[in-house]
Tab-separated table of C-alpha atoms and ligand atoms in Angstrom:
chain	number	residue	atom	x	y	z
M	21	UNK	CA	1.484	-2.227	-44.760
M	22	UNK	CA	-1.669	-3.373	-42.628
M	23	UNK	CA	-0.997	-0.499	-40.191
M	24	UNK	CA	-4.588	1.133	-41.299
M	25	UNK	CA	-5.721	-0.555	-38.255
M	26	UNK	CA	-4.809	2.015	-35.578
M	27	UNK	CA	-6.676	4.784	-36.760
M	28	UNK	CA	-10.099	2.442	-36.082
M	29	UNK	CA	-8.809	3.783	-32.351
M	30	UNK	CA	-9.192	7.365	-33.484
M	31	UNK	CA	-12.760	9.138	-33.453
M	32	UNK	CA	-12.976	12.374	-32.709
M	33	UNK	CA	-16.973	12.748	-32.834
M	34	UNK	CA	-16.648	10.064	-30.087
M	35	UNK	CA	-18.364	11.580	-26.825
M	36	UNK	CA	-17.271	9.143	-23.672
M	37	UNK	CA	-20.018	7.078	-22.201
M	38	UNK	CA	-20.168	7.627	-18.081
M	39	UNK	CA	-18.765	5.236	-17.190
M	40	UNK	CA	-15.293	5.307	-19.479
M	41	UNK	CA	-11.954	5.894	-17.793
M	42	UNK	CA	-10.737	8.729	-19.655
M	43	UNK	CA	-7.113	9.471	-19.667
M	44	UNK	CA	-5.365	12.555	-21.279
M	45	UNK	CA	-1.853	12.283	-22.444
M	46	UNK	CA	0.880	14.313	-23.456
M	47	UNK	CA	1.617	13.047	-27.049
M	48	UNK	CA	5.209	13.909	-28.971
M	49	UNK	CA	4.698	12.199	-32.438
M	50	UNK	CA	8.043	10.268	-33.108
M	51	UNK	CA	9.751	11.551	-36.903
M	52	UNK	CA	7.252	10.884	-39.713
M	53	UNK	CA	3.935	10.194	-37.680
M	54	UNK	CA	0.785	12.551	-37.353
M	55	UNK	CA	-0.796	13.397	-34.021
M	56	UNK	CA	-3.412	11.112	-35.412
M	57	UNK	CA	-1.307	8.536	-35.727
M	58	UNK	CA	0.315	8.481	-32.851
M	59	UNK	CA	-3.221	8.768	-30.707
M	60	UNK	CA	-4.173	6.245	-32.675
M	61	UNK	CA	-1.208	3.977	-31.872
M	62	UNK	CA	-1.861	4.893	-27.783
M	63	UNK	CA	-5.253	3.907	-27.616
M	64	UNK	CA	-5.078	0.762	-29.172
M	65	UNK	CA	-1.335	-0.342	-27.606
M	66	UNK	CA	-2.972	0.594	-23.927
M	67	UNK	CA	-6.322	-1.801	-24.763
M	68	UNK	CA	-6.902	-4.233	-27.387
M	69	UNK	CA	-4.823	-3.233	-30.280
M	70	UNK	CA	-1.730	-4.942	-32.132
M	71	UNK	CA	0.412	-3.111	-34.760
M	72	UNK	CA	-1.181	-4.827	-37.629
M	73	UNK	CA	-4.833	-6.245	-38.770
M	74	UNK	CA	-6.049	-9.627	-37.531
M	75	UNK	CA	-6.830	-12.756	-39.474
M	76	UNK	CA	-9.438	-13.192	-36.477
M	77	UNK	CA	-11.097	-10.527	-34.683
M	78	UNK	CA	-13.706	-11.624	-31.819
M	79	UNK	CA	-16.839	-9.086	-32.529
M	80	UNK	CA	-16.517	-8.140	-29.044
M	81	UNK	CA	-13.081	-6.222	-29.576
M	82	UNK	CA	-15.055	-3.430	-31.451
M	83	UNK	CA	-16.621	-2.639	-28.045
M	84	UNK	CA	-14.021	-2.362	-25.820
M	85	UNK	CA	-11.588	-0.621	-28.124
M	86	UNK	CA	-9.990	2.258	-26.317
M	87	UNK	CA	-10.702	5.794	-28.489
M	88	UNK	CA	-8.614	8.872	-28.869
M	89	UNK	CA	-11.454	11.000	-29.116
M	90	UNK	CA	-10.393	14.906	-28.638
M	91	UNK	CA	-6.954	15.670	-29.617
M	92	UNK	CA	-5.812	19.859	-28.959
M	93	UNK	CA	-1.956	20.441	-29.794
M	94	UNK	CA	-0.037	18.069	-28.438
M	95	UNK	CA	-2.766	16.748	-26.050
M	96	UNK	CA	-5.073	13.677	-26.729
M	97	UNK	CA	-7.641	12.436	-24.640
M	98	UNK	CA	-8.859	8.819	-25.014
M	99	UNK	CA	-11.808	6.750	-23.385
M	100	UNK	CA	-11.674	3.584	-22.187
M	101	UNK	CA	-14.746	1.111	-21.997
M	102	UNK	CA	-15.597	0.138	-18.363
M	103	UNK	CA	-15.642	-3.625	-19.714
M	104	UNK	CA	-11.679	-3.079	-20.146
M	105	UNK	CA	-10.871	-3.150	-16.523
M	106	UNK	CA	-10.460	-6.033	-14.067
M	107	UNK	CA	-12.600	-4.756	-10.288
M	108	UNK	CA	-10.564	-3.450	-7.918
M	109	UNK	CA	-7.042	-4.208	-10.331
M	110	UNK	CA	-5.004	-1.326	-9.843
M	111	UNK	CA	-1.785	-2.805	-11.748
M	112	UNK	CA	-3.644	-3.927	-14.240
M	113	UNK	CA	-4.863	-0.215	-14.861
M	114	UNK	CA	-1.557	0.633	-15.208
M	115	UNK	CA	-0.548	-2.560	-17.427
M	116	UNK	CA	-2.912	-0.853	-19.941
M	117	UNK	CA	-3.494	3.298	-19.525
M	118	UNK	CA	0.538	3.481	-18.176
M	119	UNK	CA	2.399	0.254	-20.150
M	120	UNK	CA	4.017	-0.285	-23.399
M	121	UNK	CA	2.674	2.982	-24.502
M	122	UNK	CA	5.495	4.671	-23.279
M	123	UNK	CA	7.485	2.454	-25.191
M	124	UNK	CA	6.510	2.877	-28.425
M	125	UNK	CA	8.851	3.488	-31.324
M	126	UNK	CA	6.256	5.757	-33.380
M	127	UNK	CA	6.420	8.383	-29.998
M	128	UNK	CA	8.693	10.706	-29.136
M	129	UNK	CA	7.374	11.522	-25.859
M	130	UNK	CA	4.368	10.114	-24.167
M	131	UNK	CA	3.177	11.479	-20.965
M	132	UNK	CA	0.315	10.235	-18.949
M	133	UNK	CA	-1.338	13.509	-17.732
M	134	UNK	CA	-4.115	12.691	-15.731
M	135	UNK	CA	-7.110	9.937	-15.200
M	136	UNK	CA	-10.603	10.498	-14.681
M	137	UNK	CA	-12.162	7.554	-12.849
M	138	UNK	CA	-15.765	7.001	-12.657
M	139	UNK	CA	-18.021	5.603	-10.026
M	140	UNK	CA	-18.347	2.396	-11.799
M	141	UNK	CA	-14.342	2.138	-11.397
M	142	UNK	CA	-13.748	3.735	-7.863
M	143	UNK	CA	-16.629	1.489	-6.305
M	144	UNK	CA	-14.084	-1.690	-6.076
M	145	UNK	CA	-11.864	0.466	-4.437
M	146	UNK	CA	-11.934	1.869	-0.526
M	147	UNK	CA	-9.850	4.773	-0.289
M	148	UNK	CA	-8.124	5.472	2.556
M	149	UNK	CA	-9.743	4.054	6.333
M	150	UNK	CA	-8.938	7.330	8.246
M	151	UNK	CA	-8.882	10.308	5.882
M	152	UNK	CA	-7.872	13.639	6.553
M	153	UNK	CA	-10.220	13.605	9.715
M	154	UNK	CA	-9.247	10.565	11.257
M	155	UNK	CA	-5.753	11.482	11.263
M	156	UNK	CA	-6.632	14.923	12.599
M	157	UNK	CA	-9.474	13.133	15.412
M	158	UNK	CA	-6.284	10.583	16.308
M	159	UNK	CA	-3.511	13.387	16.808
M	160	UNK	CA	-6.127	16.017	18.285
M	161	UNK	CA	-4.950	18.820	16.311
M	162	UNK	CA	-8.184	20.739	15.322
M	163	UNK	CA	-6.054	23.733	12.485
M	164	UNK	CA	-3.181	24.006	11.861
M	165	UNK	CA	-0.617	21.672	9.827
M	166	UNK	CA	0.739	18.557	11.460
M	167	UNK	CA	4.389	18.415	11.683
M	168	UNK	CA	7.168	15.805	12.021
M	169	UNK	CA	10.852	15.143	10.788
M	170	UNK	CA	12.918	13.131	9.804
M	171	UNK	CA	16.233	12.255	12.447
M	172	UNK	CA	19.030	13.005	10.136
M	173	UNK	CA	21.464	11.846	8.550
M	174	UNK	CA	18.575	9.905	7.648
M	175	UNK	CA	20.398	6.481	7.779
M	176	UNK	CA	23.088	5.696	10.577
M	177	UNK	CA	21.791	5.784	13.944
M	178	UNK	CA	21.281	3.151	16.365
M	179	UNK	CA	17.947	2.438	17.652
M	180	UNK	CA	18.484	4.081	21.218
M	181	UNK	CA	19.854	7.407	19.089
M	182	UNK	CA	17.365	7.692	16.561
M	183	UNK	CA	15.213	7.479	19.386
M	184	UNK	CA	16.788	10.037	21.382
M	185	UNK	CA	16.753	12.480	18.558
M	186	UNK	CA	12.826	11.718	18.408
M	187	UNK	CA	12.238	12.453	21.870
M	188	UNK	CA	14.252	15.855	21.674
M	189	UNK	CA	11.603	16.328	18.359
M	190	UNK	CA	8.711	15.173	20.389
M	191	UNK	CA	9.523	17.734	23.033
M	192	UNK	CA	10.151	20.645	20.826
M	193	UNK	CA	6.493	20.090	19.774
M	194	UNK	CA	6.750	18.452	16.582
M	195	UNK	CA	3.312	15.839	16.483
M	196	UNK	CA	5.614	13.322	14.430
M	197	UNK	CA	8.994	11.284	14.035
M	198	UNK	CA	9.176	10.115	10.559
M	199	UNK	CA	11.449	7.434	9.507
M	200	UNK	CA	13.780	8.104	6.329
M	201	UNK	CA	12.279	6.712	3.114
M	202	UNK	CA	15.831	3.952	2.888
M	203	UNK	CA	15.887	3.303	6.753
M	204	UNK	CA	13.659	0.094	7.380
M	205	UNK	CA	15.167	-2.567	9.364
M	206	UNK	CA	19.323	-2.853	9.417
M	207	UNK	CA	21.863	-4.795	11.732
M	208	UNK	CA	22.771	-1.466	14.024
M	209	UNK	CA	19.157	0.177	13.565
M	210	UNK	CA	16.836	-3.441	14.220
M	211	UNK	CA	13.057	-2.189	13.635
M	212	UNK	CA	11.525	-4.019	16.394
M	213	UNK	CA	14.296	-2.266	18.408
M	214	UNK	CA	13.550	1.598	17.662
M	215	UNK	CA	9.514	0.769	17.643
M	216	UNK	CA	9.816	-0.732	21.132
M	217	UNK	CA	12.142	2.225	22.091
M	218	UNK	CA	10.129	5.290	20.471
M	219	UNK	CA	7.313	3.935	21.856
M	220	UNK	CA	8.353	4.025	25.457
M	221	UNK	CA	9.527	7.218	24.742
M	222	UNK	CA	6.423	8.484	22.834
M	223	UNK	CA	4.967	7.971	26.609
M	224	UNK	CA	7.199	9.960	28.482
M	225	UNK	CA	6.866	12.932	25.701
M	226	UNK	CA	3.322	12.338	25.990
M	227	UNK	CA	2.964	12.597	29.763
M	228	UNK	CA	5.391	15.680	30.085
M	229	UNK	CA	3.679	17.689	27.259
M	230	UNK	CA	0.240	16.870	27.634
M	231	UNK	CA	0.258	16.786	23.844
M	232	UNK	CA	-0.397	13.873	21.157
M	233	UNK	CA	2.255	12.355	20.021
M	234	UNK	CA	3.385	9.480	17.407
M	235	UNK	CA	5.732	8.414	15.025
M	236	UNK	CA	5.605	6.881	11.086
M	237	UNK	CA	7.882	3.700	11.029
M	238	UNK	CA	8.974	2.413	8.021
M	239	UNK	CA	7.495	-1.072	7.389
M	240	UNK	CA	9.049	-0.866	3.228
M	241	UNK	CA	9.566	-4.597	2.107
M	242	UNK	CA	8.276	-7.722	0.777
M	243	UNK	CA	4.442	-7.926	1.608
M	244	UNK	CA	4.535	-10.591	4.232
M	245	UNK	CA	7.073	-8.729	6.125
M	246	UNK	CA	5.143	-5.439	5.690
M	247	UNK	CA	1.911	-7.216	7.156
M	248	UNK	CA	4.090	-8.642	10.124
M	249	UNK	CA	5.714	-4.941	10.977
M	250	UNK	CA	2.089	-3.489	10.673
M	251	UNK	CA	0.820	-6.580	12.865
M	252	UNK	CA	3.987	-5.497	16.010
M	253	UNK	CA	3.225	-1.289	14.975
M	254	UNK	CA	-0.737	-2.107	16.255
M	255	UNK	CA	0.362	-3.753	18.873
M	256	UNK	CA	2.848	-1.518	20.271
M	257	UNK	CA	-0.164	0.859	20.292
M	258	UNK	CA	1.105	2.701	17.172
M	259	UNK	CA	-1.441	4.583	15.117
M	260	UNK	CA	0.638	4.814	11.520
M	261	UNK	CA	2.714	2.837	8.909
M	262	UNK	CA	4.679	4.112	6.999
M	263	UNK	CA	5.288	2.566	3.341
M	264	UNK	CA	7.413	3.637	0.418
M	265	UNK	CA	4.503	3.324	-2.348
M	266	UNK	CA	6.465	3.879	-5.621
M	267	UNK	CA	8.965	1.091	-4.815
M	268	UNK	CA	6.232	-1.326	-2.986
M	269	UNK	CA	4.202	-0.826	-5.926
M	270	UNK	CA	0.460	-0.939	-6.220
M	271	UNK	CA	-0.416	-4.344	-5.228
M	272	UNK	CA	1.507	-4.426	-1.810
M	273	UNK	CA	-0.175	-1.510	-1.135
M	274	UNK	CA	-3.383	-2.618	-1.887
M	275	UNK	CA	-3.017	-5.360	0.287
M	276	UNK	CA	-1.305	-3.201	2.993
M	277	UNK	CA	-4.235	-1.267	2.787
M	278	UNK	CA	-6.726	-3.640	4.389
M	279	UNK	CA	-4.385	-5.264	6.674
M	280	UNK	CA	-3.708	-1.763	8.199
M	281	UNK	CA	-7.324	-0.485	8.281
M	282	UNK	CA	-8.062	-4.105	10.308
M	283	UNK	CA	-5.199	-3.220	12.331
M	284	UNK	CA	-6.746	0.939	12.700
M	285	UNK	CA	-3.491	2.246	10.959
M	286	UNK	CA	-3.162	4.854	8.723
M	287	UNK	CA	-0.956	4.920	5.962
M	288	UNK	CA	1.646	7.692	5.722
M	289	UNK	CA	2.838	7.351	1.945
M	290	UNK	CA	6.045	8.318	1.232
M	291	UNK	CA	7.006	8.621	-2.789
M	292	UNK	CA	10.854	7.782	-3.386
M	293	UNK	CA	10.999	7.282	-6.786
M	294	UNK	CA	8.500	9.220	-8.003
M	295	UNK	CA	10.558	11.610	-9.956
M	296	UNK	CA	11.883	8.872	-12.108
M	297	UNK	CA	8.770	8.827	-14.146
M	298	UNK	CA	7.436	12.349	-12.972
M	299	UNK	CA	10.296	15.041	-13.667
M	300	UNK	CA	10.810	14.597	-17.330
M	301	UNK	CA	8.214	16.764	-18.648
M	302	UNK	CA	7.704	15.314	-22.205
M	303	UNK	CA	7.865	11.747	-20.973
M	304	UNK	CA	6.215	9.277	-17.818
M	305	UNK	CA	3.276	10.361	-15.554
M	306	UNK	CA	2.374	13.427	-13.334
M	307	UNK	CA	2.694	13.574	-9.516
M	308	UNK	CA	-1.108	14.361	-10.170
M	309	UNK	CA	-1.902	10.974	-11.887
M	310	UNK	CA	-0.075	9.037	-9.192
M	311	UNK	CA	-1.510	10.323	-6.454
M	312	UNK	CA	-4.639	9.833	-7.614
M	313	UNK	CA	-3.849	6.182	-7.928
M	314	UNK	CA	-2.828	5.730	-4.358
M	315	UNK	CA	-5.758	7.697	-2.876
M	316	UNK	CA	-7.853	5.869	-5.030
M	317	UNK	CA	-6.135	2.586	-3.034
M	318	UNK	CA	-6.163	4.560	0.044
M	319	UNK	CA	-3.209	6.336	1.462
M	320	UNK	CA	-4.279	8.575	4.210
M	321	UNK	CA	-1.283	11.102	3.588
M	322	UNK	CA	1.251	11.173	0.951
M	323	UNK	CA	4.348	13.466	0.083
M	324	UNK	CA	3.531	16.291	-3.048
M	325	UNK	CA	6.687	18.254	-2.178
M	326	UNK	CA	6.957	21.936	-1.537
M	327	UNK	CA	7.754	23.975	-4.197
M	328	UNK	CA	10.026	26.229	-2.093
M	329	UNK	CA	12.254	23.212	-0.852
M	330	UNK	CA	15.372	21.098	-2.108
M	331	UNK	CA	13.533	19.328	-4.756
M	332	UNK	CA	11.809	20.061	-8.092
M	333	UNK	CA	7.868	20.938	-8.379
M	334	UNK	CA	6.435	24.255	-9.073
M	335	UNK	CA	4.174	26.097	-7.077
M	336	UNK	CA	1.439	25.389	-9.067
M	337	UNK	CA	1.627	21.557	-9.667
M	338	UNK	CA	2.263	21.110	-5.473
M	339	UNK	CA	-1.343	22.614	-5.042
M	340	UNK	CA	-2.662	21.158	-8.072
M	341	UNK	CA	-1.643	17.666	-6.647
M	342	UNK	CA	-2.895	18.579	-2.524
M	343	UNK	CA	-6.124	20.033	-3.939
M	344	UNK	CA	-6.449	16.803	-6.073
M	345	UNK	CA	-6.127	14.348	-2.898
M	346	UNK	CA	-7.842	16.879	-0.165
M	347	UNK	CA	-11.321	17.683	-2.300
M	348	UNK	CA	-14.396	15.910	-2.995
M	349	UNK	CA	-14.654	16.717	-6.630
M	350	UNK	CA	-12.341	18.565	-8.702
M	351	UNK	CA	-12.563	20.114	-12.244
M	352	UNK	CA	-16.166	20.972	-12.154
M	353	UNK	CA	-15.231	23.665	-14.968
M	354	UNK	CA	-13.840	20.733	-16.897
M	355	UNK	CA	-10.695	22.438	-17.636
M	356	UNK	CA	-9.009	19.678	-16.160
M	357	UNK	CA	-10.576	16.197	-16.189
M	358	UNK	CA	-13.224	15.827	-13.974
M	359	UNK	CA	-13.229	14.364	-10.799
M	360	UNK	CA	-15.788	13.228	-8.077
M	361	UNK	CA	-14.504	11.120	-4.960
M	362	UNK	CA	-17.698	9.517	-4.067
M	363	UNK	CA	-17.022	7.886	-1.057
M	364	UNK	CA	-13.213	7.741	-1.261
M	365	UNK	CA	-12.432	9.963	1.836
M	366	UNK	CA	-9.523	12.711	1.293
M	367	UNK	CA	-5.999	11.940	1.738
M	368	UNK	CA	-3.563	15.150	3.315
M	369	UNK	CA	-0.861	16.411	1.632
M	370	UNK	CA	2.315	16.139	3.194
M	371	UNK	CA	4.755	18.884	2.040
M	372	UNK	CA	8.694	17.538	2.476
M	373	UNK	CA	12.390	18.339	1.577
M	374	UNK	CA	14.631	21.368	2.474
M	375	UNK	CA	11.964	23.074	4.278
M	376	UNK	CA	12.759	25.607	7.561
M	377	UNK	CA	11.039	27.574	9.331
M	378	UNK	CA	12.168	30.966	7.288
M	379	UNK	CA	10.293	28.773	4.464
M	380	UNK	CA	6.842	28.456	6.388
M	381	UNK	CA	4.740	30.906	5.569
M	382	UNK	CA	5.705	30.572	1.539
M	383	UNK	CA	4.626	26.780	2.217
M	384	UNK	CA	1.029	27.542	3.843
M	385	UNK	CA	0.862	30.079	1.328
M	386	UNK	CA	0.609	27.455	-0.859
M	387	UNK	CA	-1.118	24.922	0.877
M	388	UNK	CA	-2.754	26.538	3.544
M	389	UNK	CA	-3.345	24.693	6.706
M	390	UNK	CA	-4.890	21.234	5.435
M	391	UNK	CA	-1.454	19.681	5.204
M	392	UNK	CA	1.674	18.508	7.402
M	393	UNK	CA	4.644	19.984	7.133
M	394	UNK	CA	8.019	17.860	7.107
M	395	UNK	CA	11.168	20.251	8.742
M	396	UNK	CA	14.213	17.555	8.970
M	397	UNK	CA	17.242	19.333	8.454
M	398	UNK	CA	15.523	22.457	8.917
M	399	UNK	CA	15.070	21.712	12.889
M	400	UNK	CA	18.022	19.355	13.504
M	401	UNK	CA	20.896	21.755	11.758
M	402	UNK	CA	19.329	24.372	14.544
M	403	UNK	CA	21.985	26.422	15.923
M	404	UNK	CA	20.745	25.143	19.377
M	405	UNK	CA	19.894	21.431	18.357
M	406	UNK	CA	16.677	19.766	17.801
M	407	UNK	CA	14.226	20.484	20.077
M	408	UNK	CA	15.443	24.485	19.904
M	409	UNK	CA	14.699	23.945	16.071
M	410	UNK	CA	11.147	22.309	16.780
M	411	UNK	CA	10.425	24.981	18.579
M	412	UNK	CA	11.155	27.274	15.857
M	413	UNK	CA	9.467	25.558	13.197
M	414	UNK	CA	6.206	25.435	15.583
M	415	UNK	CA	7.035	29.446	16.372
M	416	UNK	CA	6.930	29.978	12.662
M	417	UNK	CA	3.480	28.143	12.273
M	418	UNK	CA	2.040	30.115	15.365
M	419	UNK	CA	3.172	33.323	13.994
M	420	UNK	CA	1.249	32.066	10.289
M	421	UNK	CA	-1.781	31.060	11.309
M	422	UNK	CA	-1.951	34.480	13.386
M	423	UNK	CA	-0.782	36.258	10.069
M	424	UNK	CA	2.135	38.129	11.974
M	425	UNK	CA	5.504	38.021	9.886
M	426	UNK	CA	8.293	36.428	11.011
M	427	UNK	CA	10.807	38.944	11.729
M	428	UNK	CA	8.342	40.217	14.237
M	429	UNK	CA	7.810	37.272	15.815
M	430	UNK	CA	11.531	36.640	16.445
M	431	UNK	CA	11.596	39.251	18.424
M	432	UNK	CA	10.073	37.464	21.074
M	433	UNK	CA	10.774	33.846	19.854
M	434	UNK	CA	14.442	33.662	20.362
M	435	UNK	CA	14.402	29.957	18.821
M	436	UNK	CA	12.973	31.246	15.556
M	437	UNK	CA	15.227	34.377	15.678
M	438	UNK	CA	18.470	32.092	15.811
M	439	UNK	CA	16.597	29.793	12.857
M	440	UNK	CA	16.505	32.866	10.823
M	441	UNK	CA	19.839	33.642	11.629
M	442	UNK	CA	21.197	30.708	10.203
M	443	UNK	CA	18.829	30.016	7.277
M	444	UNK	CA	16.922	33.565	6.563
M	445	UNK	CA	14.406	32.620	3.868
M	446	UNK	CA	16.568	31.010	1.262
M	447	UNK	CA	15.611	27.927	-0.933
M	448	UNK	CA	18.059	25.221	0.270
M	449	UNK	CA	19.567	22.989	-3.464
K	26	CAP	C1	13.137	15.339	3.927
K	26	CAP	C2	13.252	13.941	3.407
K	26	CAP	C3	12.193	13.429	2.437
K	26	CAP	C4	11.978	14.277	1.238
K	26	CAP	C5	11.277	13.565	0.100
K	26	CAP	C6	14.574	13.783	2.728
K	26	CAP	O1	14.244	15.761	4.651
K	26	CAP	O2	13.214	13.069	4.479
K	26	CAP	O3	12.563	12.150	2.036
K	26	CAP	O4	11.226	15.338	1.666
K	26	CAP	O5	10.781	14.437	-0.805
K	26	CAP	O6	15.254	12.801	2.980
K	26	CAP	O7	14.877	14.603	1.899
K	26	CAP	P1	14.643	17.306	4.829
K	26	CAP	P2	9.231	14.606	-1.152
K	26	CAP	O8	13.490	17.967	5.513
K	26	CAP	O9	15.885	17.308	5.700
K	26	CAP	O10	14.911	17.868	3.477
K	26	CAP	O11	8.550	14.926	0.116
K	26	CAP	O12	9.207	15.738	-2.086
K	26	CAP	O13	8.832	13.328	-1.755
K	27	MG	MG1	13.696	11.311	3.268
């Protein structure tokens, strides 16, 4: 049938050259195909391959054929030539290692597991401008986790009361006021308006605290517009921006990426979406793969869930993903791929959704201290309101990093003894 042509993507005494992008996949062989053939059909689909032979076959093709070289179970690995890849092209990476692949009749399942990405790849790219340093240096917080919420309901306040609810936030000690992923700019709740107003407040917090304080605005949109709400965040004095990365996609945030290091932003990535192509097991991409991708672009901070919260992800993938973005090189015992940042600088996990301060110490059990810790609902459905619920949350910390349990705490810490009266230590659904 002049389908003998995919297995020419299939060696498996192929050993990848240093500078191949190797990829590992999850591979479900549709009815009727062998794991073979099925590798076969990924490697060539996601480089130069067609489903049939060619009448005319430039010589070159043989060299930057993509090859399923190891496959174990239902897991194939497959190297890329360097030669495949445009500089410094994130969607095209994903045009080829994450496209039609998944779309292929001969699969069942396809799921991209993981990328390795050499120096010769990450050199085109910068990473993000402040790192997990810079954003500690800016907010002065030496240890522990940063924190910041969310005014809820996430979408429906005005400017002046999303604002208030920040302040109340601010002064219960939370570092940050987060905007909600699907609040950006809207006819009651005008973005100029609330990052003129949380700004002024952000002073008087500021002054009466003594403490650091600042907020991530959501600049989500079409490019231009992003670039023009980064351009008014720098020069209200902000320090973040705050951009929806799944739904911008890639390239805006490529772009967005330059235009806020110019501007001495960092990026606070938030990942709505995500779990469209993520929380299938047998089918789309990791967590892990994606946030490689966008600290390889160079989000400073970006959501990896919390394993204890409202939403899915084990305990194990959430610090599989943070150890991914906060180390220097990971699987040096190459039983995951391995991978060396170079000069890419770390980007913090930011853990997110259903969390309270009964859930705390489960949470830095996890991810220890190198993280920030989003408590929304946790500190605004406080018995006593908001800044009674910061207060809490930042009680529950303290009592964490000083390895006293809660329940002992509390009895000193009548915020965090009324937070455990109301929400204990269950998992919120
Ligand atoms: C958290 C949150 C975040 C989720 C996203 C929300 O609020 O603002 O969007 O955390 O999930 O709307 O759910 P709560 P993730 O603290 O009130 O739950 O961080 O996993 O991407
Ligand atoms: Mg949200």
């Amino acid at each position: 049938m002049g389908y003998d042509w995919y297995l020419d993507f299939v060696d498996l005494n192929y050993k990848p050259s240093k500078t191949d992008v190797v990829c590992e996949f999850r591979v479900e062989p549709a009815k009727g195909f062998s794991m073979k053939e099925a590798a076969g059909r990924v490697a060539s689909e996601s480089s130069a391959g067609t489903w049939t032979t060619l009448f005319n076959l430039p010589k070159r093709v043989r060299k930057i054929m993509a090859i399923a070289f190891d496959i174990r179970g239902n897991f194939v690995k497959v190297a890329y030539p360097i030669e495949l890849w445009e500089p410094g092209n994130a969607p095209q990476l994903l045009s080829g290692i994450a496209g039609n692949i998944f779309g292929m009749k001969a699969l069942k399942g396809l799921r991209l597991m993981d990328v390795s990405l050499p120096k010769e790849y990450l050199k085109h790219f910068k990473g993000p401008s402040h790192g997990v340093k810079g954003i500690r240096k800016m907010m002065k917080i030496k240890k522990r986790p940063i924190t910041g919420a969310v005014p809820k309901p996430k979408i429906g306040y005005s400017a002046a009361e999303h604002t208030k609810i920040g302040y109340e936030t601010w002064m219960g000690g939370f570092d940050i006021v987060k905007d909600d992923e699907n609040l950006t700019s809207t006819s009651f709740n005008k973005f100029e308006d609330r990052a003129k107003m949380m700004a002024k407040a952000r002073e008087r917090a500021e002054k009466l605290t003594g403490e650091r304080k600042s907020a991530f605005l959501n600049i989500t949109g079409e490019t231009k517009e992003m670039i023009r709400k980064a351009t008014l965040l720098h020069d209200l004095g902000w320090e973040f921006a705050m951009i929806d990365v799944v739904t911008c996609g890639t390239a805006a945030v490529h772009t967005l990426r330059d235009v806020c290091a110019d501007l001495n932003l960092a990026i606070h990535a938030h990942r709505a979406m995500h779990a469209a192509f993520d929380r299938t097991p047998n089918h789309g991409m990791t967590m892990y793969f994606l946030g490689k991708i966008m600290r390889m672009i160079g989000v400073d901070e970006i959501h990896v869930g919390t394993a204890v919260g409202k939403l899915v992800g084990t305990r194990y993938e959430v610090k599989y993903v943070a150890d991914m973005l906060r180390e220097s090189h990971v699987g040096k015992d190459k039983k995951i791929l391995e991978q060396k940042w170079y000069h890419i600088k770390p980007t913090l996990p930011v853990s997110s959704g259903g969390l309270h301060p009964g859930l705390i110490p489960e949470v830095m059990k996890i991810l220890g201290t190198e993280c920030a810790l989003l408590v929304s609902g946790g500190i605004h459905g406080h018995s006593k309101g908001t800044r009674q619920g910061a207060k809490a949350a930042m009680q529950a910390i303290d009592a964490t990093m000083r390895g006293i349990s809660l329940k002992d705490y509390a009895k000193k810490h009548v915020e965090l003894k009324l937070a455990l009266e109301k929400w204990g230590t269950a998992t919120p659904i």
